[in-house]
Each structure stands twice: as structure tokens, then as C-alpha cells.
């Protein structure tokens, strides 16, 4: 087994085409942020319903969660792309605001990928929040009720602020997973980072630069993960509840 | 005129276990009533029935003549404060923040005014210097005093204390009892579940001995402690002495 040698000429090819990878990165960031946001907006109430809800609503939320967590993400993305009739938004223009040539992406692939990654993330985020909510001592809720807050007010003012803080480490994992899994939108041809890398090394001029391109793409994912985790560490410390130690 | 608080044949069961089996007694404004009894006798449950943290099965509890079950539960809890054995402070809020939550959210007091009221009540329990401290930065006795300030700030007609010193190290019990003693002197109506017989003896107007879900004996402290009528009371007090 030999490792292919890296070539200065191939690195130069990556260098001259950097903006194509940056366009891919733009889509990757867009997809990550959209999916995490959808995951949060659906996952946080989902976790709360699993703890405080009852009856059919709770059963439905649990069931959907189990289903989403039990399906491979590539299957979900393909299913959402081919199996859902998305509104025809055509090609979405991007890049106008950046020092990048403007470009277009497939709107339906973007919608399907965001929905699949977002709902799958919601299913995982709901478990992060469920655990965090459960970890808040029941007595605090009772104390809030004892001064006359309604259950909803007590949850909002006492449980949620503490549960959100305790969710940050779990959310960091979730962020890392979603960021890297955006690369699976490759399967439906969405022009995210990996897809743009693929486009580069399948060009005639890029055929010897496969390893260089993949290494560059990997490094971009790594830097993004690293920086965001550091930022979330800071957020966690900034909002940590003083312990007196 | 109706009594401030009246228990009328209150029953409560958890599954097969009858925890309260017909409790009846009443108290008036400024009364301090201490409920004693062995663990499992229903003391805490009785207290929790007053503000309906536990919903009782049968009988009635009346506040100023009005059945608590007929009241809006949040309105009832505004009028009846509670202090918990485990403090139950909001961990993410400072001492002041613990007190202001009920003021701003329940009494709709603007935040500046709520801060002033909170600081006033923290001063009342001797914690002027700790308003900005978080619960994890406070000693057990200080935590419980924040708990008392939080209840006091709502200006309740009645304060319930559920074993307020049971979770405290012995050297911290005194500071909490001191605050409770002051409140009693100021005329606060208090229903206290406690194992602190010294406090019951010196502060209570009436002591109720609860045993196995019924009021086994009830009377002024000197009578109950010095000349108990029932063998069961004598036995219980004897166990405490040894």
C-alpha cells in the first residue's frame, strides 16, 4: 500500500480554485445553521413535551423521535428529496454579499437537506434537552409554584434557563455531528463543500489533485468545528452559575 | 368572624396508605402553631394540603372561611407562603433574584420596586450583604433565610414551614430559628412542622401532636410538653429526650 505523493502543482490547483470551495463552505454553513435552528425550534419543545406532556401528544413526539434517530441520515435526505413535493423555488442565488462570484444552488435540494438534517437533529436535541430538564431538581419548580407562578411560568423562568445552560455540552456534540453530516447532501447534488470538492477533482485539470482537495475540505471542516466548539465553551463559561468554588 | 385557617375532617391517601385520617383544628391571625410527630405521621402532607401542592381527598380546608379548593390555586399560593426543608432556591438566580421572581411575575411589581422590596426582606432575615450571592455560594442557614425572605416578600397571610431546619448542620439551626422567632414576635401567622422542641416550647401558641394521620393531642406547649394527657404523646416525647 502506497500513499499517493502530494504535488506542488496540485496544491496550486487548489489555490487557484479556492473560491469554488468557499462557495461550497457558504452552502455548508447555511445548511448547518438552518438545520441546527430547525432542530432547536422543534427539539426544545419536543424535549419539554417528553418531560411534561401526556397522552397522545407525548406518544407521537416520542414515536417520531425514535423513527428519526433510527434512520440513516443519507436515507432521510434521499427520502425527503425524492419523496416530498417541495414548492418549486427554482435556483437560489447566493454570494452577492461576499467577495465571491455569485452562484446558484438547487432550491429543492436545499429544502430537502435542511428538513432532513433539521428534523433528525431535532430528534437528538430533544434528548439533550429532556435530560437537562430532568436534571433540574423538582423542588425548584415546586417553590416557584408555591409563590403563585403557573406551571408554564415556573418552567419558563426556573427550569428553562437552567436546562439551556446544561444543554450546551450536548449541543456541542450535536453541532459537530450536523456540520459533518451536511456533506451527505452530496447524495442529492446540493452544492455544499464536499460536492464542490468533488466537482473540482472530476475536472480534467484536477484529476491528480484528489488527495489535496479532500485534505483541504477536511481541514475546513476541522477548523469550523474547532472554532465553534471554542466559542460554545466560552458561552458556557460566560453563563455558568457561580458555585462559590 | 371566620378563623384564618381551618382544617375540617381532612383525609388524604396515597394508594392504600391513609396519610391523613380526619384532621380538624383551626388557627387565628398571629397564631404560631407547631406540628410535631414521628416521621410518616402526615405532618408534611398536612402542610402541603394547605397550598394544594398536594390535593386532599376529602374534608375541607378554609382560609378566612373560604374553601381552598374553591380558590384559583395560584391566587391561593400568593396568600400562603411556604418554606421548604430542602430550601428549593432557584439555583440560577441570586439571593435577590430568588425574591424578585414572585414579585415581578405574580404581583406584577416593576423590577426596580421589586429589587427594593427584595432587599428589604433580605435585610429582615439578616442577609443584606448576600443579595448578590448565588445559592451555591451561601451556607445552609443563609439559603434557608433567603427561602424565608422569598416567601415573606409576597406578603402572605400565612406562612407554612416544612421542617425548615432539618437539612441544616446543627450550628446553623440557630440563625434560622432566630429569624422565625422574630417573625412570630412581629405577629406573622405561622404553621410550622418541626422537630425543634425548644422552638415549639418557647414560640408556639399551640402544639399539635400528629400520629398516624390523626391529631393525637393538641394544646399549649407547657401543657403538651409538661403534662401530656395521652400515653402516645408521652412515649413520643420520651423518645426525643433519650
Coordinates of C-alpha atoms in Angstrom, one line a residue:
Chain A
X1 CA 0.0 0.0 0.0
X2 CA 1.4 3.3 -1.0
X3 CA 0.3 6.8 -0.1
X4 CA 0.0 9.0 -3.1
X5 CA 2.5 11.8 -3.2
X6 CA 1.3 15.3 -2.8
X7 CA 2.2 17.5 -5.7
X8 CA 3.0 21.2 -5.6
X9 CA 1.2 21.6 -8.9
X10 CA -2.0 20.0 -7.4
X11 CA -1.8 22.4 -4.4
X12 CA -1.6 25.2 -6.8
X13 CA -4.7 23.9 -8.5
X14 CA -6.5 24.0 -5.1
X15 CA -5.1 27.5 -4.6
X16 CA -6.4 28.9 -7.9
X17 CA -9.8 27.3 -7.3
X18 CA -10.2 28.3 -3.7
X19 CA -13.3 30.3 -4.3
X20 CA -15.2 27.2 -5.5
X21 CA -14.5 25.6 -2.1
X22 CA -15.5 28.8 -0.4
X23 CA -18.8 28.8 -2.3
X24 CA -19.3 25.2 -1.0
X25 CA -18.4 26.4 2.5
X26 CA -21.0 29.1 2.2
X27 CA -23.7 26.5 1.5
X28 CA -22.3 24.2 4.2
X29 CA -22.6 26.9 6.8
X30 CA -26.1 27.9 5.6
X31 CA -27.2 24.3 5.8
X32 CA -25.6 23.7 9.2
X33 CA -27.2 26.9 10.7
X34 CA -30.6 26.2 9.1
X35 CA -30.6 22.6 10.3
X36 CA -29.5 23.4 13.8
X37 CA -32.1 26.2 14.1
X38 CA -34.9 23.9 12.9
X39 CA -33.5 21.2 15.2
X40 CA -33.6 23.6 18.1
X41 CA -37.0 25.1 17.4
X42 CA -38.5 21.6 17.1
X43 CA -36.2 19.8 19.5
X44 CA -36.6 22.0 22.6
X45 CA -40.4 21.8 22.7
X46 CA -40.0 18.1 21.8
X47 CA -37.8 17.6 24.9
X48 CA -40.2 19.6 27.1
X49 CA -43.2 17.6 25.8
X50 CA -41.4 14.3 26.6
X51 CA -41.0 15.5 30.2
X52 CA -44.2 17.5 30.9
X53 CA -46.5 16.3 28.2
X54 CA -49.0 13.5 28.4
X55 CA -51.3 11.4 26.3
X56 CA -51.2 11.1 22.6
X57 CA -49.1 14.2 22.0
X58 CA -46.2 12.7 24.0
X59 CA -46.6 9.4 22.3
X60 CA -46.4 11.0 18.9
X61 CA -43.3 13.1 19.8
X62 CA -41.6 10.0 21.2
X63 CA -42.5 7.8 18.3
X64 CA -41.3 10.3 15.7
X65 CA -38.1 10.8 17.6
X66 CA -37.4 7.0 17.7
X67 CA -38.1 6.8 14.0
X68 CA -35.8 9.7 13.1
X69 CA -33.0 8.5 15.3
X70 CA -33.3 5.0 13.9
X71 CA -32.9 6.0 10.2
X72 CA -29.6 6.6 8.4
X73 CA -29.2 10.3 7.5
X74 CA -28.5 9.5 3.9
X75 CA -31.8 7.6 3.7
X76 CA -33.6 10.6 5.2
X77 CA -32.1 13.1 2.8
X78 CA -32.8 11.0 -0.3
X79 CA -36.3 10.3 1.0
X80 CA -37.0 14.0 1.7
X81 CA -35.6 14.9 -1.7
X82 CA -37.5 12.4 -3.9
X83 CA -40.4 11.7 -1.6
X84 CA -41.7 15.2 -0.7
X85 CA -43.3 17.6 -3.1
X86 CA -41.4 20.8 -2.3
X87 CA -42.6 24.2 -3.6
X88 CA -40.7 24.9 -6.7
X89 CA -38.4 27.8 -5.6
X90 CA -36.1 27.1 -8.5
X91 CA -32.4 28.0 -8.3
X92 CA -31.4 30.1 -5.2
X93 CA -28.9 32.8 -6.0
X94 CA -26.1 33.2 -3.4
X95 CA -22.9 35.0 -2.9
X96 CA -23.9 38.5 -3.8
X97 CA -22.8 40.0 -0.5
X98 CA -19.4 38.2 -0.3
X99 CA -16.2 38.7 -2.2
X100 CA -17.2 35.6 -4.1
X101 CA -18.6 35.2 -7.6
X102 CA -22.4 34.9 -7.3
X103 CA -23.7 31.4 -7.8
X104 CA -26.9 29.4 -7.7
X105 CA -27.9 26.3 -5.9
X106 CA -30.8 23.9 -6.3
X107 CA -33.5 25.2 -4.0
X108 CA -35.3 21.9 -3.6
X109 CA -32.1 20.1 -2.7
X110 CA -31.5 22.8 -0.1
X111 CA -35.0 22.5 1.4
X112 CA -34.9 18.7 1.5
X113 CA -31.5 18.6 3.0
X114 CA -32.4 21.2 5.6
X115 CA -35.6 19.4 6.5
X116 CA -33.9 16.0 6.8
X117 CA -30.9 17.2 8.8
X118 CA -33.0 19.6 10.9
X119 CA -35.6 17.1 11.9
X120 CA -33.0 14.4 12.6
X121 CA -31.2 17.0 14.7
X122 CA -34.5 17.8 16.5
X123 CA -34.8 14.2 17.4
X124 CA -31.3 14.2 19.0
X125 CA -31.6 17.7 20.5
X126 CA -34.9 16.7 22.2
X127 CA -33.0 14.1 24.1
X128 CA -30.3 16.6 25.1
X129 CA -33.0 18.9 26.5
X130 CA -35.0 16.1 28.0
X131 CA -32.0 15.1 30.1
X132 CA -31.2 18.7 31.0
X133 CA -34.8 19.4 32.1
X134 CA -34.9 16.2 34.2
X135 CA -31.7 17.2 35.9
X136 CA -33.3 20.3 37.4
X137 CA -34.4 19.5 40.9
X138 CA -38.2 19.2 41.1
X139 CA -38.2 21.2 44.4
X140 CA -37.4 24.4 42.5
X141 CA -40.4 24.0 40.3
X142 CA -42.5 23.4 43.5
X143 CA -41.0 26.5 45.1
X144 CA -41.9 28.6 42.1
X145 CA -45.4 27.2 42.2
X146 CA -45.6 28.0 45.9
X147 CA -45.2 31.7 45.3
X148 CA -48.0 31.6 42.8
X149 CA -46.4 31.1 39.4
X150 CA -48.4 29.0 37.0
X151 CA -46.7 25.8 35.8
X152 CA -45.9 27.3 32.5
X153 CA -44.3 30.4 34.1
X154 CA -42.4 28.3 36.6
X155 CA -41.0 26.2 33.7
X156 CA -40.1 29.3 31.7
X157 CA -38.4 31.2 34.5
X158 CA -36.9 28.4 36.6
X159 CA -36.4 25.3 34.5
X160 CA -35.7 26.6 31.0
X161 CA -32.8 29.0 31.9
X162 CA -31.0 26.2 33.9
X163 CA -31.8 23.5 31.3
X164 CA -30.4 25.6 28.5
X165 CA -27.1 26.0 30.3
X166 CA -26.9 22.3 31.0
X167 CA -27.6 21.6 27.3
X168 CA -24.6 23.3 26.0
X169 CA -22.1 20.3 26.1
X170 CA -24.7 18.1 24.4
X171 CA -25.4 20.8 21.9
X172 CA -21.7 21.0 21.1
X173 CA -21.8 17.3 20.1
X174 CA -24.9 17.9 18.0
X175 CA -23.3 20.8 16.3
X176 CA -20.2 18.8 15.3
X177 CA -22.4 15.9 14.0
X178 CA -24.7 18.1 11.9
X179 CA -21.8 20.1 10.5
X180 CA -20.1 17.0 9.2
X181 CA -23.3 15.3 8.1
X182 CA -24.1 18.2 5.8
X183 CA -21.6 16.6 3.5
X184 CA -24.2 13.8 2.9
X185 CA -26.3 16.4 1.0
X186 CA -23.8 15.4 -1.7
X187 CA -26.2 12.5 -2.3
X188 CA -28.8 14.8 -3.8
X189 CA -26.3 17.1 -5.5
X190 CA -26.6 20.1 -3.2
X191 CA -23.5 22.3 -3.9
X192 CA -22.1 22.1 -0.4
X193 CA -18.4 21.9 0.5
X194 CA -17.8 18.2 -0.3
X195 CA -19.8 18.4 -3.6
X196 CA -17.8 21.4 -4.7
X197 CA -14.6 19.5 -3.9
X198 CA -15.9 16.5 -6.0
X199 CA -16.7 18.9 -8.9
X200 CA -13.1 20.1 -8.7
X201 CA -11.3 16.8 -8.8
X202 CA -13.5 15.4 -11.6
X203 CA -12.5 18.3 -13.9
X204 CA -9.7 17.2 -16.3
X205 CA -7.2 19.6 -14.7
X206 CA -8.0 18.4 -11.2
X207 CA -7.8 14.6 -11.6
X208 CA -4.4 14.3 -9.9
X209 CA -5.4 16.6 -7.1
X210 CA -7.9 14.3 -5.4
X211 CA -6.0 13.9 -2.1
X212 CA -5.1 17.6 -1.9
X213 CA -8.7 18.7 -2.4
X214 CA -10.0 16.2 0.1
X215 CA -7.4 17.2 2.7
X216 CA -8.3 20.8 2.2
X217 CA -12.0 20.1 2.6
X218 CA -11.3 18.1 5.8
X219 CA -9.2 20.9 7.2
X220 CA -12.1 23.3 6.6
X221 CA -14.5 21.1 8.4
X222 CA -12.0 20.7 11.3
X223 CA -11.3 24.4 11.6
X224 CA -15.0 25.2 11.6
X225 CA -15.7 22.5 14.3
X226 CA -12.8 23.7 16.4
X227 CA -13.7 27.3 16.3
X228 CA -17.4 26.8 17.0
X229 CA -16.7 24.4 19.9
X230 CA -14.3 27.0 21.5
X231 CA -17.0 29.7 21.1
X232 CA -19.6 27.4 22.8
X233 CA -17.1 26.7 25.6
X234 CA -16.9 30.5 26.1
X235 CA -20.7 30.8 26.0
X236 CA -20.9 28.0 28.6
X237 CA -18.4 29.7 30.9
X238 CA -20.0 33.1 30.4
X239 CA -23.4 31.9 31.6
X240 CA -22.1 29.4 34.2
X241 CA -23.9 29.7 37.5
X242 CA -21.4 30.7 40.2
X243 CA -20.7 27.9 42.6
X244 CA -18.5 29.7 45.1
X245 CA -15.5 27.5 44.4
Chain B
X1 CA -65.6 36.1 62.1
X2 CA -64.1 33.2 60.3
X3 CA -60.8 31.8 61.5
X4 CA -57.7 32.4 59.4
X5 CA -57.2 28.7 58.8
X6 CA -59.4 25.8 59.5
X7 CA -58.9 22.1 58.9
X8 CA -62.2 20.3 58.7
X9 CA -62.0 16.5 58.7
X10 CA -59.2 16.4 56.1
X11 CA -58.4 13.0 54.6
X12 CA -55.6 12.1 52.2
X13 CA -54.4 8.7 51.0
X14 CA -51.6 7.8 48.7
X15 CA -52.7 4.5 47.2
X16 CA -53.5 2.1 50.0
X17 CA -51.8 4.3 52.6
X18 CA -54.1 6.7 54.6
X19 CA -51.8 9.5 55.4
X20 CA -54.4 11.9 56.9
X21 CA -57.4 10.3 58.6
X22 CA -59.6 13.1 59.6
X23 CA -57.7 16.2 60.7
X24 CA -59.7 19.0 62.3
X25 CA -58.3 22.1 64.0
X26 CA -58.1 25.8 63.4
X27 CA -55.8 28.8 64.0
X28 CA -56.3 32.6 64.1
X29 CA -54.3 35.5 62.9
X30 CA -50.9 35.9 64.6
X31 CA -51.1 32.3 65.9
X32 CA -47.9 30.2 65.8
X33 CA -48.8 26.6 65.6
X34 CA -46.1 23.9 65.7
X35 CA -46.9 20.4 64.4
X36 CA -44.8 17.6 65.8
X37 CA -44.9 13.9 65.4
X38 CA -43.0 10.8 64.2
X39 CA -41.9 10.6 60.6
X40 CA -44.6 9.3 58.4
X41 CA -47.3 10.8 60.6
X42 CA -48.6 13.1 57.9
X43 CA -47.1 16.4 59.0
X44 CA -45.7 17.5 55.7
X45 CA -48.7 16.2 53.8
X46 CA -50.9 18.3 56.0
X47 CA -48.9 21.4 55.3
X48 CA -48.8 20.7 51.5
X49 CA -52.6 20.3 51.5
X50 CA -53.0 24.0 52.7
X51 CA -51.5 25.4 49.5
X52 CA -52.6 22.4 47.4
X53 CA -49.1 21.2 46.5
X54 CA -50.9 18.0 47.5
X55 CA -54.6 17.8 46.7
X56 CA -56.5 16.2 49.5
X57 CA -59.2 13.6 49.0
X58 CA -61.9 14.6 51.4
X59 CA -62.9 17.2 54.1
X60 CA -62.2 20.8 53.7
X61 CA -59.5 23.4 54.4
X62 CA -60.7 27.0 54.7
X63 CA -58.7 30.2 54.6
X64 CA -60.7 33.1 56.1
X65 CA -63.8 30.9 55.7
X66 CA -63.3 30.2 52.0
X67 CA -62.6 26.7 50.9
X68 CA -59.1 26.5 49.4
X69 CA -60.4 24.0 46.8
X70 CA -62.8 26.7 45.5
X71 CA -60.0 29.2 45.0
X72 CA -57.7 29.7 42.0
X73 CA -54.7 27.7 43.0
X74 CA -52.2 30.5 42.1
X75 CA -54.2 33.1 43.9
X76 CA -54.3 30.8 47.0
X77 CA -50.5 30.4 46.9
X78 CA -50.0 34.1 46.7
X79 CA -51.7 34.3 50.0
X80 CA -49.9 31.4 51.7
X81 CA -46.1 31.3 51.7
X82 CA -44.1 28.2 52.1
X83 CA -40.6 27.5 53.3
X84 CA -39.1 24.1 52.4
X85 CA -36.9 21.6 54.2
X86 CA -34.6 21.5 51.2
X87 CA -34.6 25.3 50.6
X88 CA -35.5 24.8 46.9
X89 CA -33.8 28.0 45.9
X90 CA -33.6 28.9 42.2
X91 CA -30.0 27.9 41.5
X92 CA -29.6 30.3 38.6
X93 CA -30.7 33.4 40.4
X94 CA -29.0 35.4 43.1
X95 CA -30.5 35.8 46.6
X96 CA -32.2 38.9 45.4
X97 CA -33.3 37.2 42.2
X98 CA -34.9 34.5 44.2
X99 CA -37.1 37.0 46.0
X100 CA -37.9 39.2 43.0
X101 CA -39.3 36.4 40.7
X102 CA -42.6 36.2 42.5
X103 CA -42.8 39.9 42.9
X104 CA -42.4 40.7 39.2
X105 CA -44.2 37.7 37.7
X106 CA -47.0 37.2 40.2
X107 CA -47.6 40.6 41.8
X108 CA -46.6 42.5 38.6
X109 CA -44.4 44.8 40.5
X110 CA -41.9 46.7 38.3
X111 CA -38.3 45.4 38.6
X112 CA -36.9 48.5 40.4
X113 CA -39.5 48.4 43.0
X114 CA -39.2 44.6 43.3
X115 CA -35.5 44.9 44.0
X116 CA -36.2 47.4 46.7
X117 CA -38.8 45.1 48.3
X118 CA -36.4 42.1 47.9
X119 CA -33.5 44.0 49.6
X120 CA -35.8 45.0 52.4
X121 CA -36.9 41.4 53.1
X122 CA -33.3 40.1 52.8
X123 CA -32.3 42.7 55.4
X124 CA -35.2 41.5 57.6
X125 CA -33.6 38.0 57.6
X126 CA -30.1 39.4 58.2
X127 CA -28.8 38.9 54.6
X128 CA -28.2 42.5 53.4
X129 CA -24.7 41.5 52.3
X130 CA -25.7 38.4 50.4
X131 CA -28.3 39.8 48.0
X132 CA -25.9 39.3 45.0
X133 CA -24.7 35.8 46.0
X134 CA -25.9 32.7 44.2
X135 CA -27.4 29.8 46.3
X136 CA -24.3 27.7 45.8
X137 CA -22.2 30.5 47.4
X138 CA -24.4 30.5 50.6
X139 CA -24.3 28.4 53.7
X140 CA -27.3 26.2 54.5
X141 CA -28.6 28.7 57.1
X142 CA -28.3 31.6 54.7
X143 CA -30.1 29.6 51.9
X144 CA -33.0 28.9 54.3
X145 CA -33.1 32.6 55.2
X146 CA -33.3 33.5 51.5
X147 CA -36.2 31.0 51.3
X148 CA -37.9 32.8 54.1
X149 CA -37.4 36.2 52.5
X150 CA -38.7 34.9 49.3
X151 CA -41.9 33.8 51.0
X152 CA -42.2 37.0 53.1
X153 CA -41.9 39.3 50.2
X154 CA -45.2 38.1 48.8
X155 CA -46.8 39.5 52.0
X156 CA -48.6 36.2 52.8
X157 CA -51.4 36.0 55.3
X158 CA -50.0 32.7 56.5
X159 CA -46.5 31.1 56.3
X160 CA -46.0 27.4 56.2
X161 CA -42.7 26.0 57.3
X162 CA -42.0 22.4 56.4
X163 CA -39.2 21.2 58.7
X164 CA -37.1 24.3 57.9
X165 CA -34.1 23.3 60.0
X166 CA -34.0 19.5 59.3
X167 CA -31.5 19.8 56.5
X168 CA -29.1 22.1 58.4
X169 CA -25.9 21.4 60.2
X170 CA -26.5 21.8 63.9
X171 CA -24.5 25.0 64.2
X172 CA -26.7 26.7 61.5
X173 CA -30.1 25.9 63.0
X174 CA -30.0 28.8 65.5
X175 CA -29.8 31.6 62.9
X176 CA -32.9 30.3 61.1
X177 CA -34.9 29.8 64.3
X178 CA -33.9 33.3 65.3
X179 CA -35.5 34.7 62.2
X180 CA -38.6 32.6 62.8
X181 CA -38.8 33.8 66.4
X182 CA -38.6 37.5 65.2
X183 CA -41.4 36.8 62.7
X184 CA -43.6 35.3 65.4
X185 CA -43.0 38.4 67.5
X186 CA -43.9 40.7 64.6
X187 CA -47.3 38.9 64.5
X188 CA -46.8 36.6 61.5
X189 CA -49.2 33.7 61.4
X190 CA -47.1 30.6 61.2
X191 CA -47.9 26.9 60.8
X192 CA -44.6 25.1 61.4
X193 CA -43.7 21.4 61.1
X194 CA -40.6 20.9 63.2
X195 CA -38.6 18.7 65.4
X196 CA -37.2 21.7 67.3
X197 CA -38.9 21.2 70.6
X198 CA -37.1 24.1 72.2
X199 CA -38.6 26.4 69.5
X200 CA -42.0 24.8 69.9
X201 CA -41.8 25.3 73.7
X202 CA -40.8 28.9 73.6
X203 CA -42.5 30.3 70.5
X204 CA -45.6 28.2 69.7
X205 CA -49.0 29.3 71.0
X206 CA -50.3 25.8 70.3
X207 CA -48.6 22.5 69.7
X208 CA -50.3 19.7 67.7
X209 CA -49.0 16.2 68.1
X210 CA -49.9 14.3 64.9
X211 CA -49.7 10.5 65.0
X212 CA -50.6 8.1 62.3
X213 CA -52.7 10.6 60.4
X214 CA -54.8 11.9 63.3
X215 CA -54.4 14.7 65.8
X216 CA -53.4 12.6 68.8
X217 CA -53.1 15.6 71.2
X218 CA -53.2 19.3 71.0
X219 CA -52.6 22.1 73.4
X220 CA -50.4 25.0 74.7
X221 CA -46.8 23.9 74.8
X222 CA -46.4 23.9 78.6
X223 CA -49.4 21.5 78.8
X224 CA -48.4 19.2 76.0
X225 CA -44.7 19.0 77.0
X226 CA -45.1 19.0 80.8
X227 CA -48.4 17.2 81.3
X228 CA -49.3 15.2 78.2
X229 CA -52.7 13.5 78.5
X230 CA -52.1 10.7 76.1
X231 CA -49.7 7.8 76.6
X232 CA -48.7 8.0 72.9
X233 CA -47.6 11.7 73.4
X234 CA -45.6 10.8 76.5
X235 CA -44.0 7.9 74.6
X236 CA -43.1 10.2 71.6
X237 CA -41.7 12.9 73.8
X238 CA -39.8 10.3 75.8
X239 CA -38.1 9.0 72.7
X240 CA -37.0 12.5 71.8
X241 CA -35.4 13.0 75.3
X242 CA -33.3 9.9 75.1

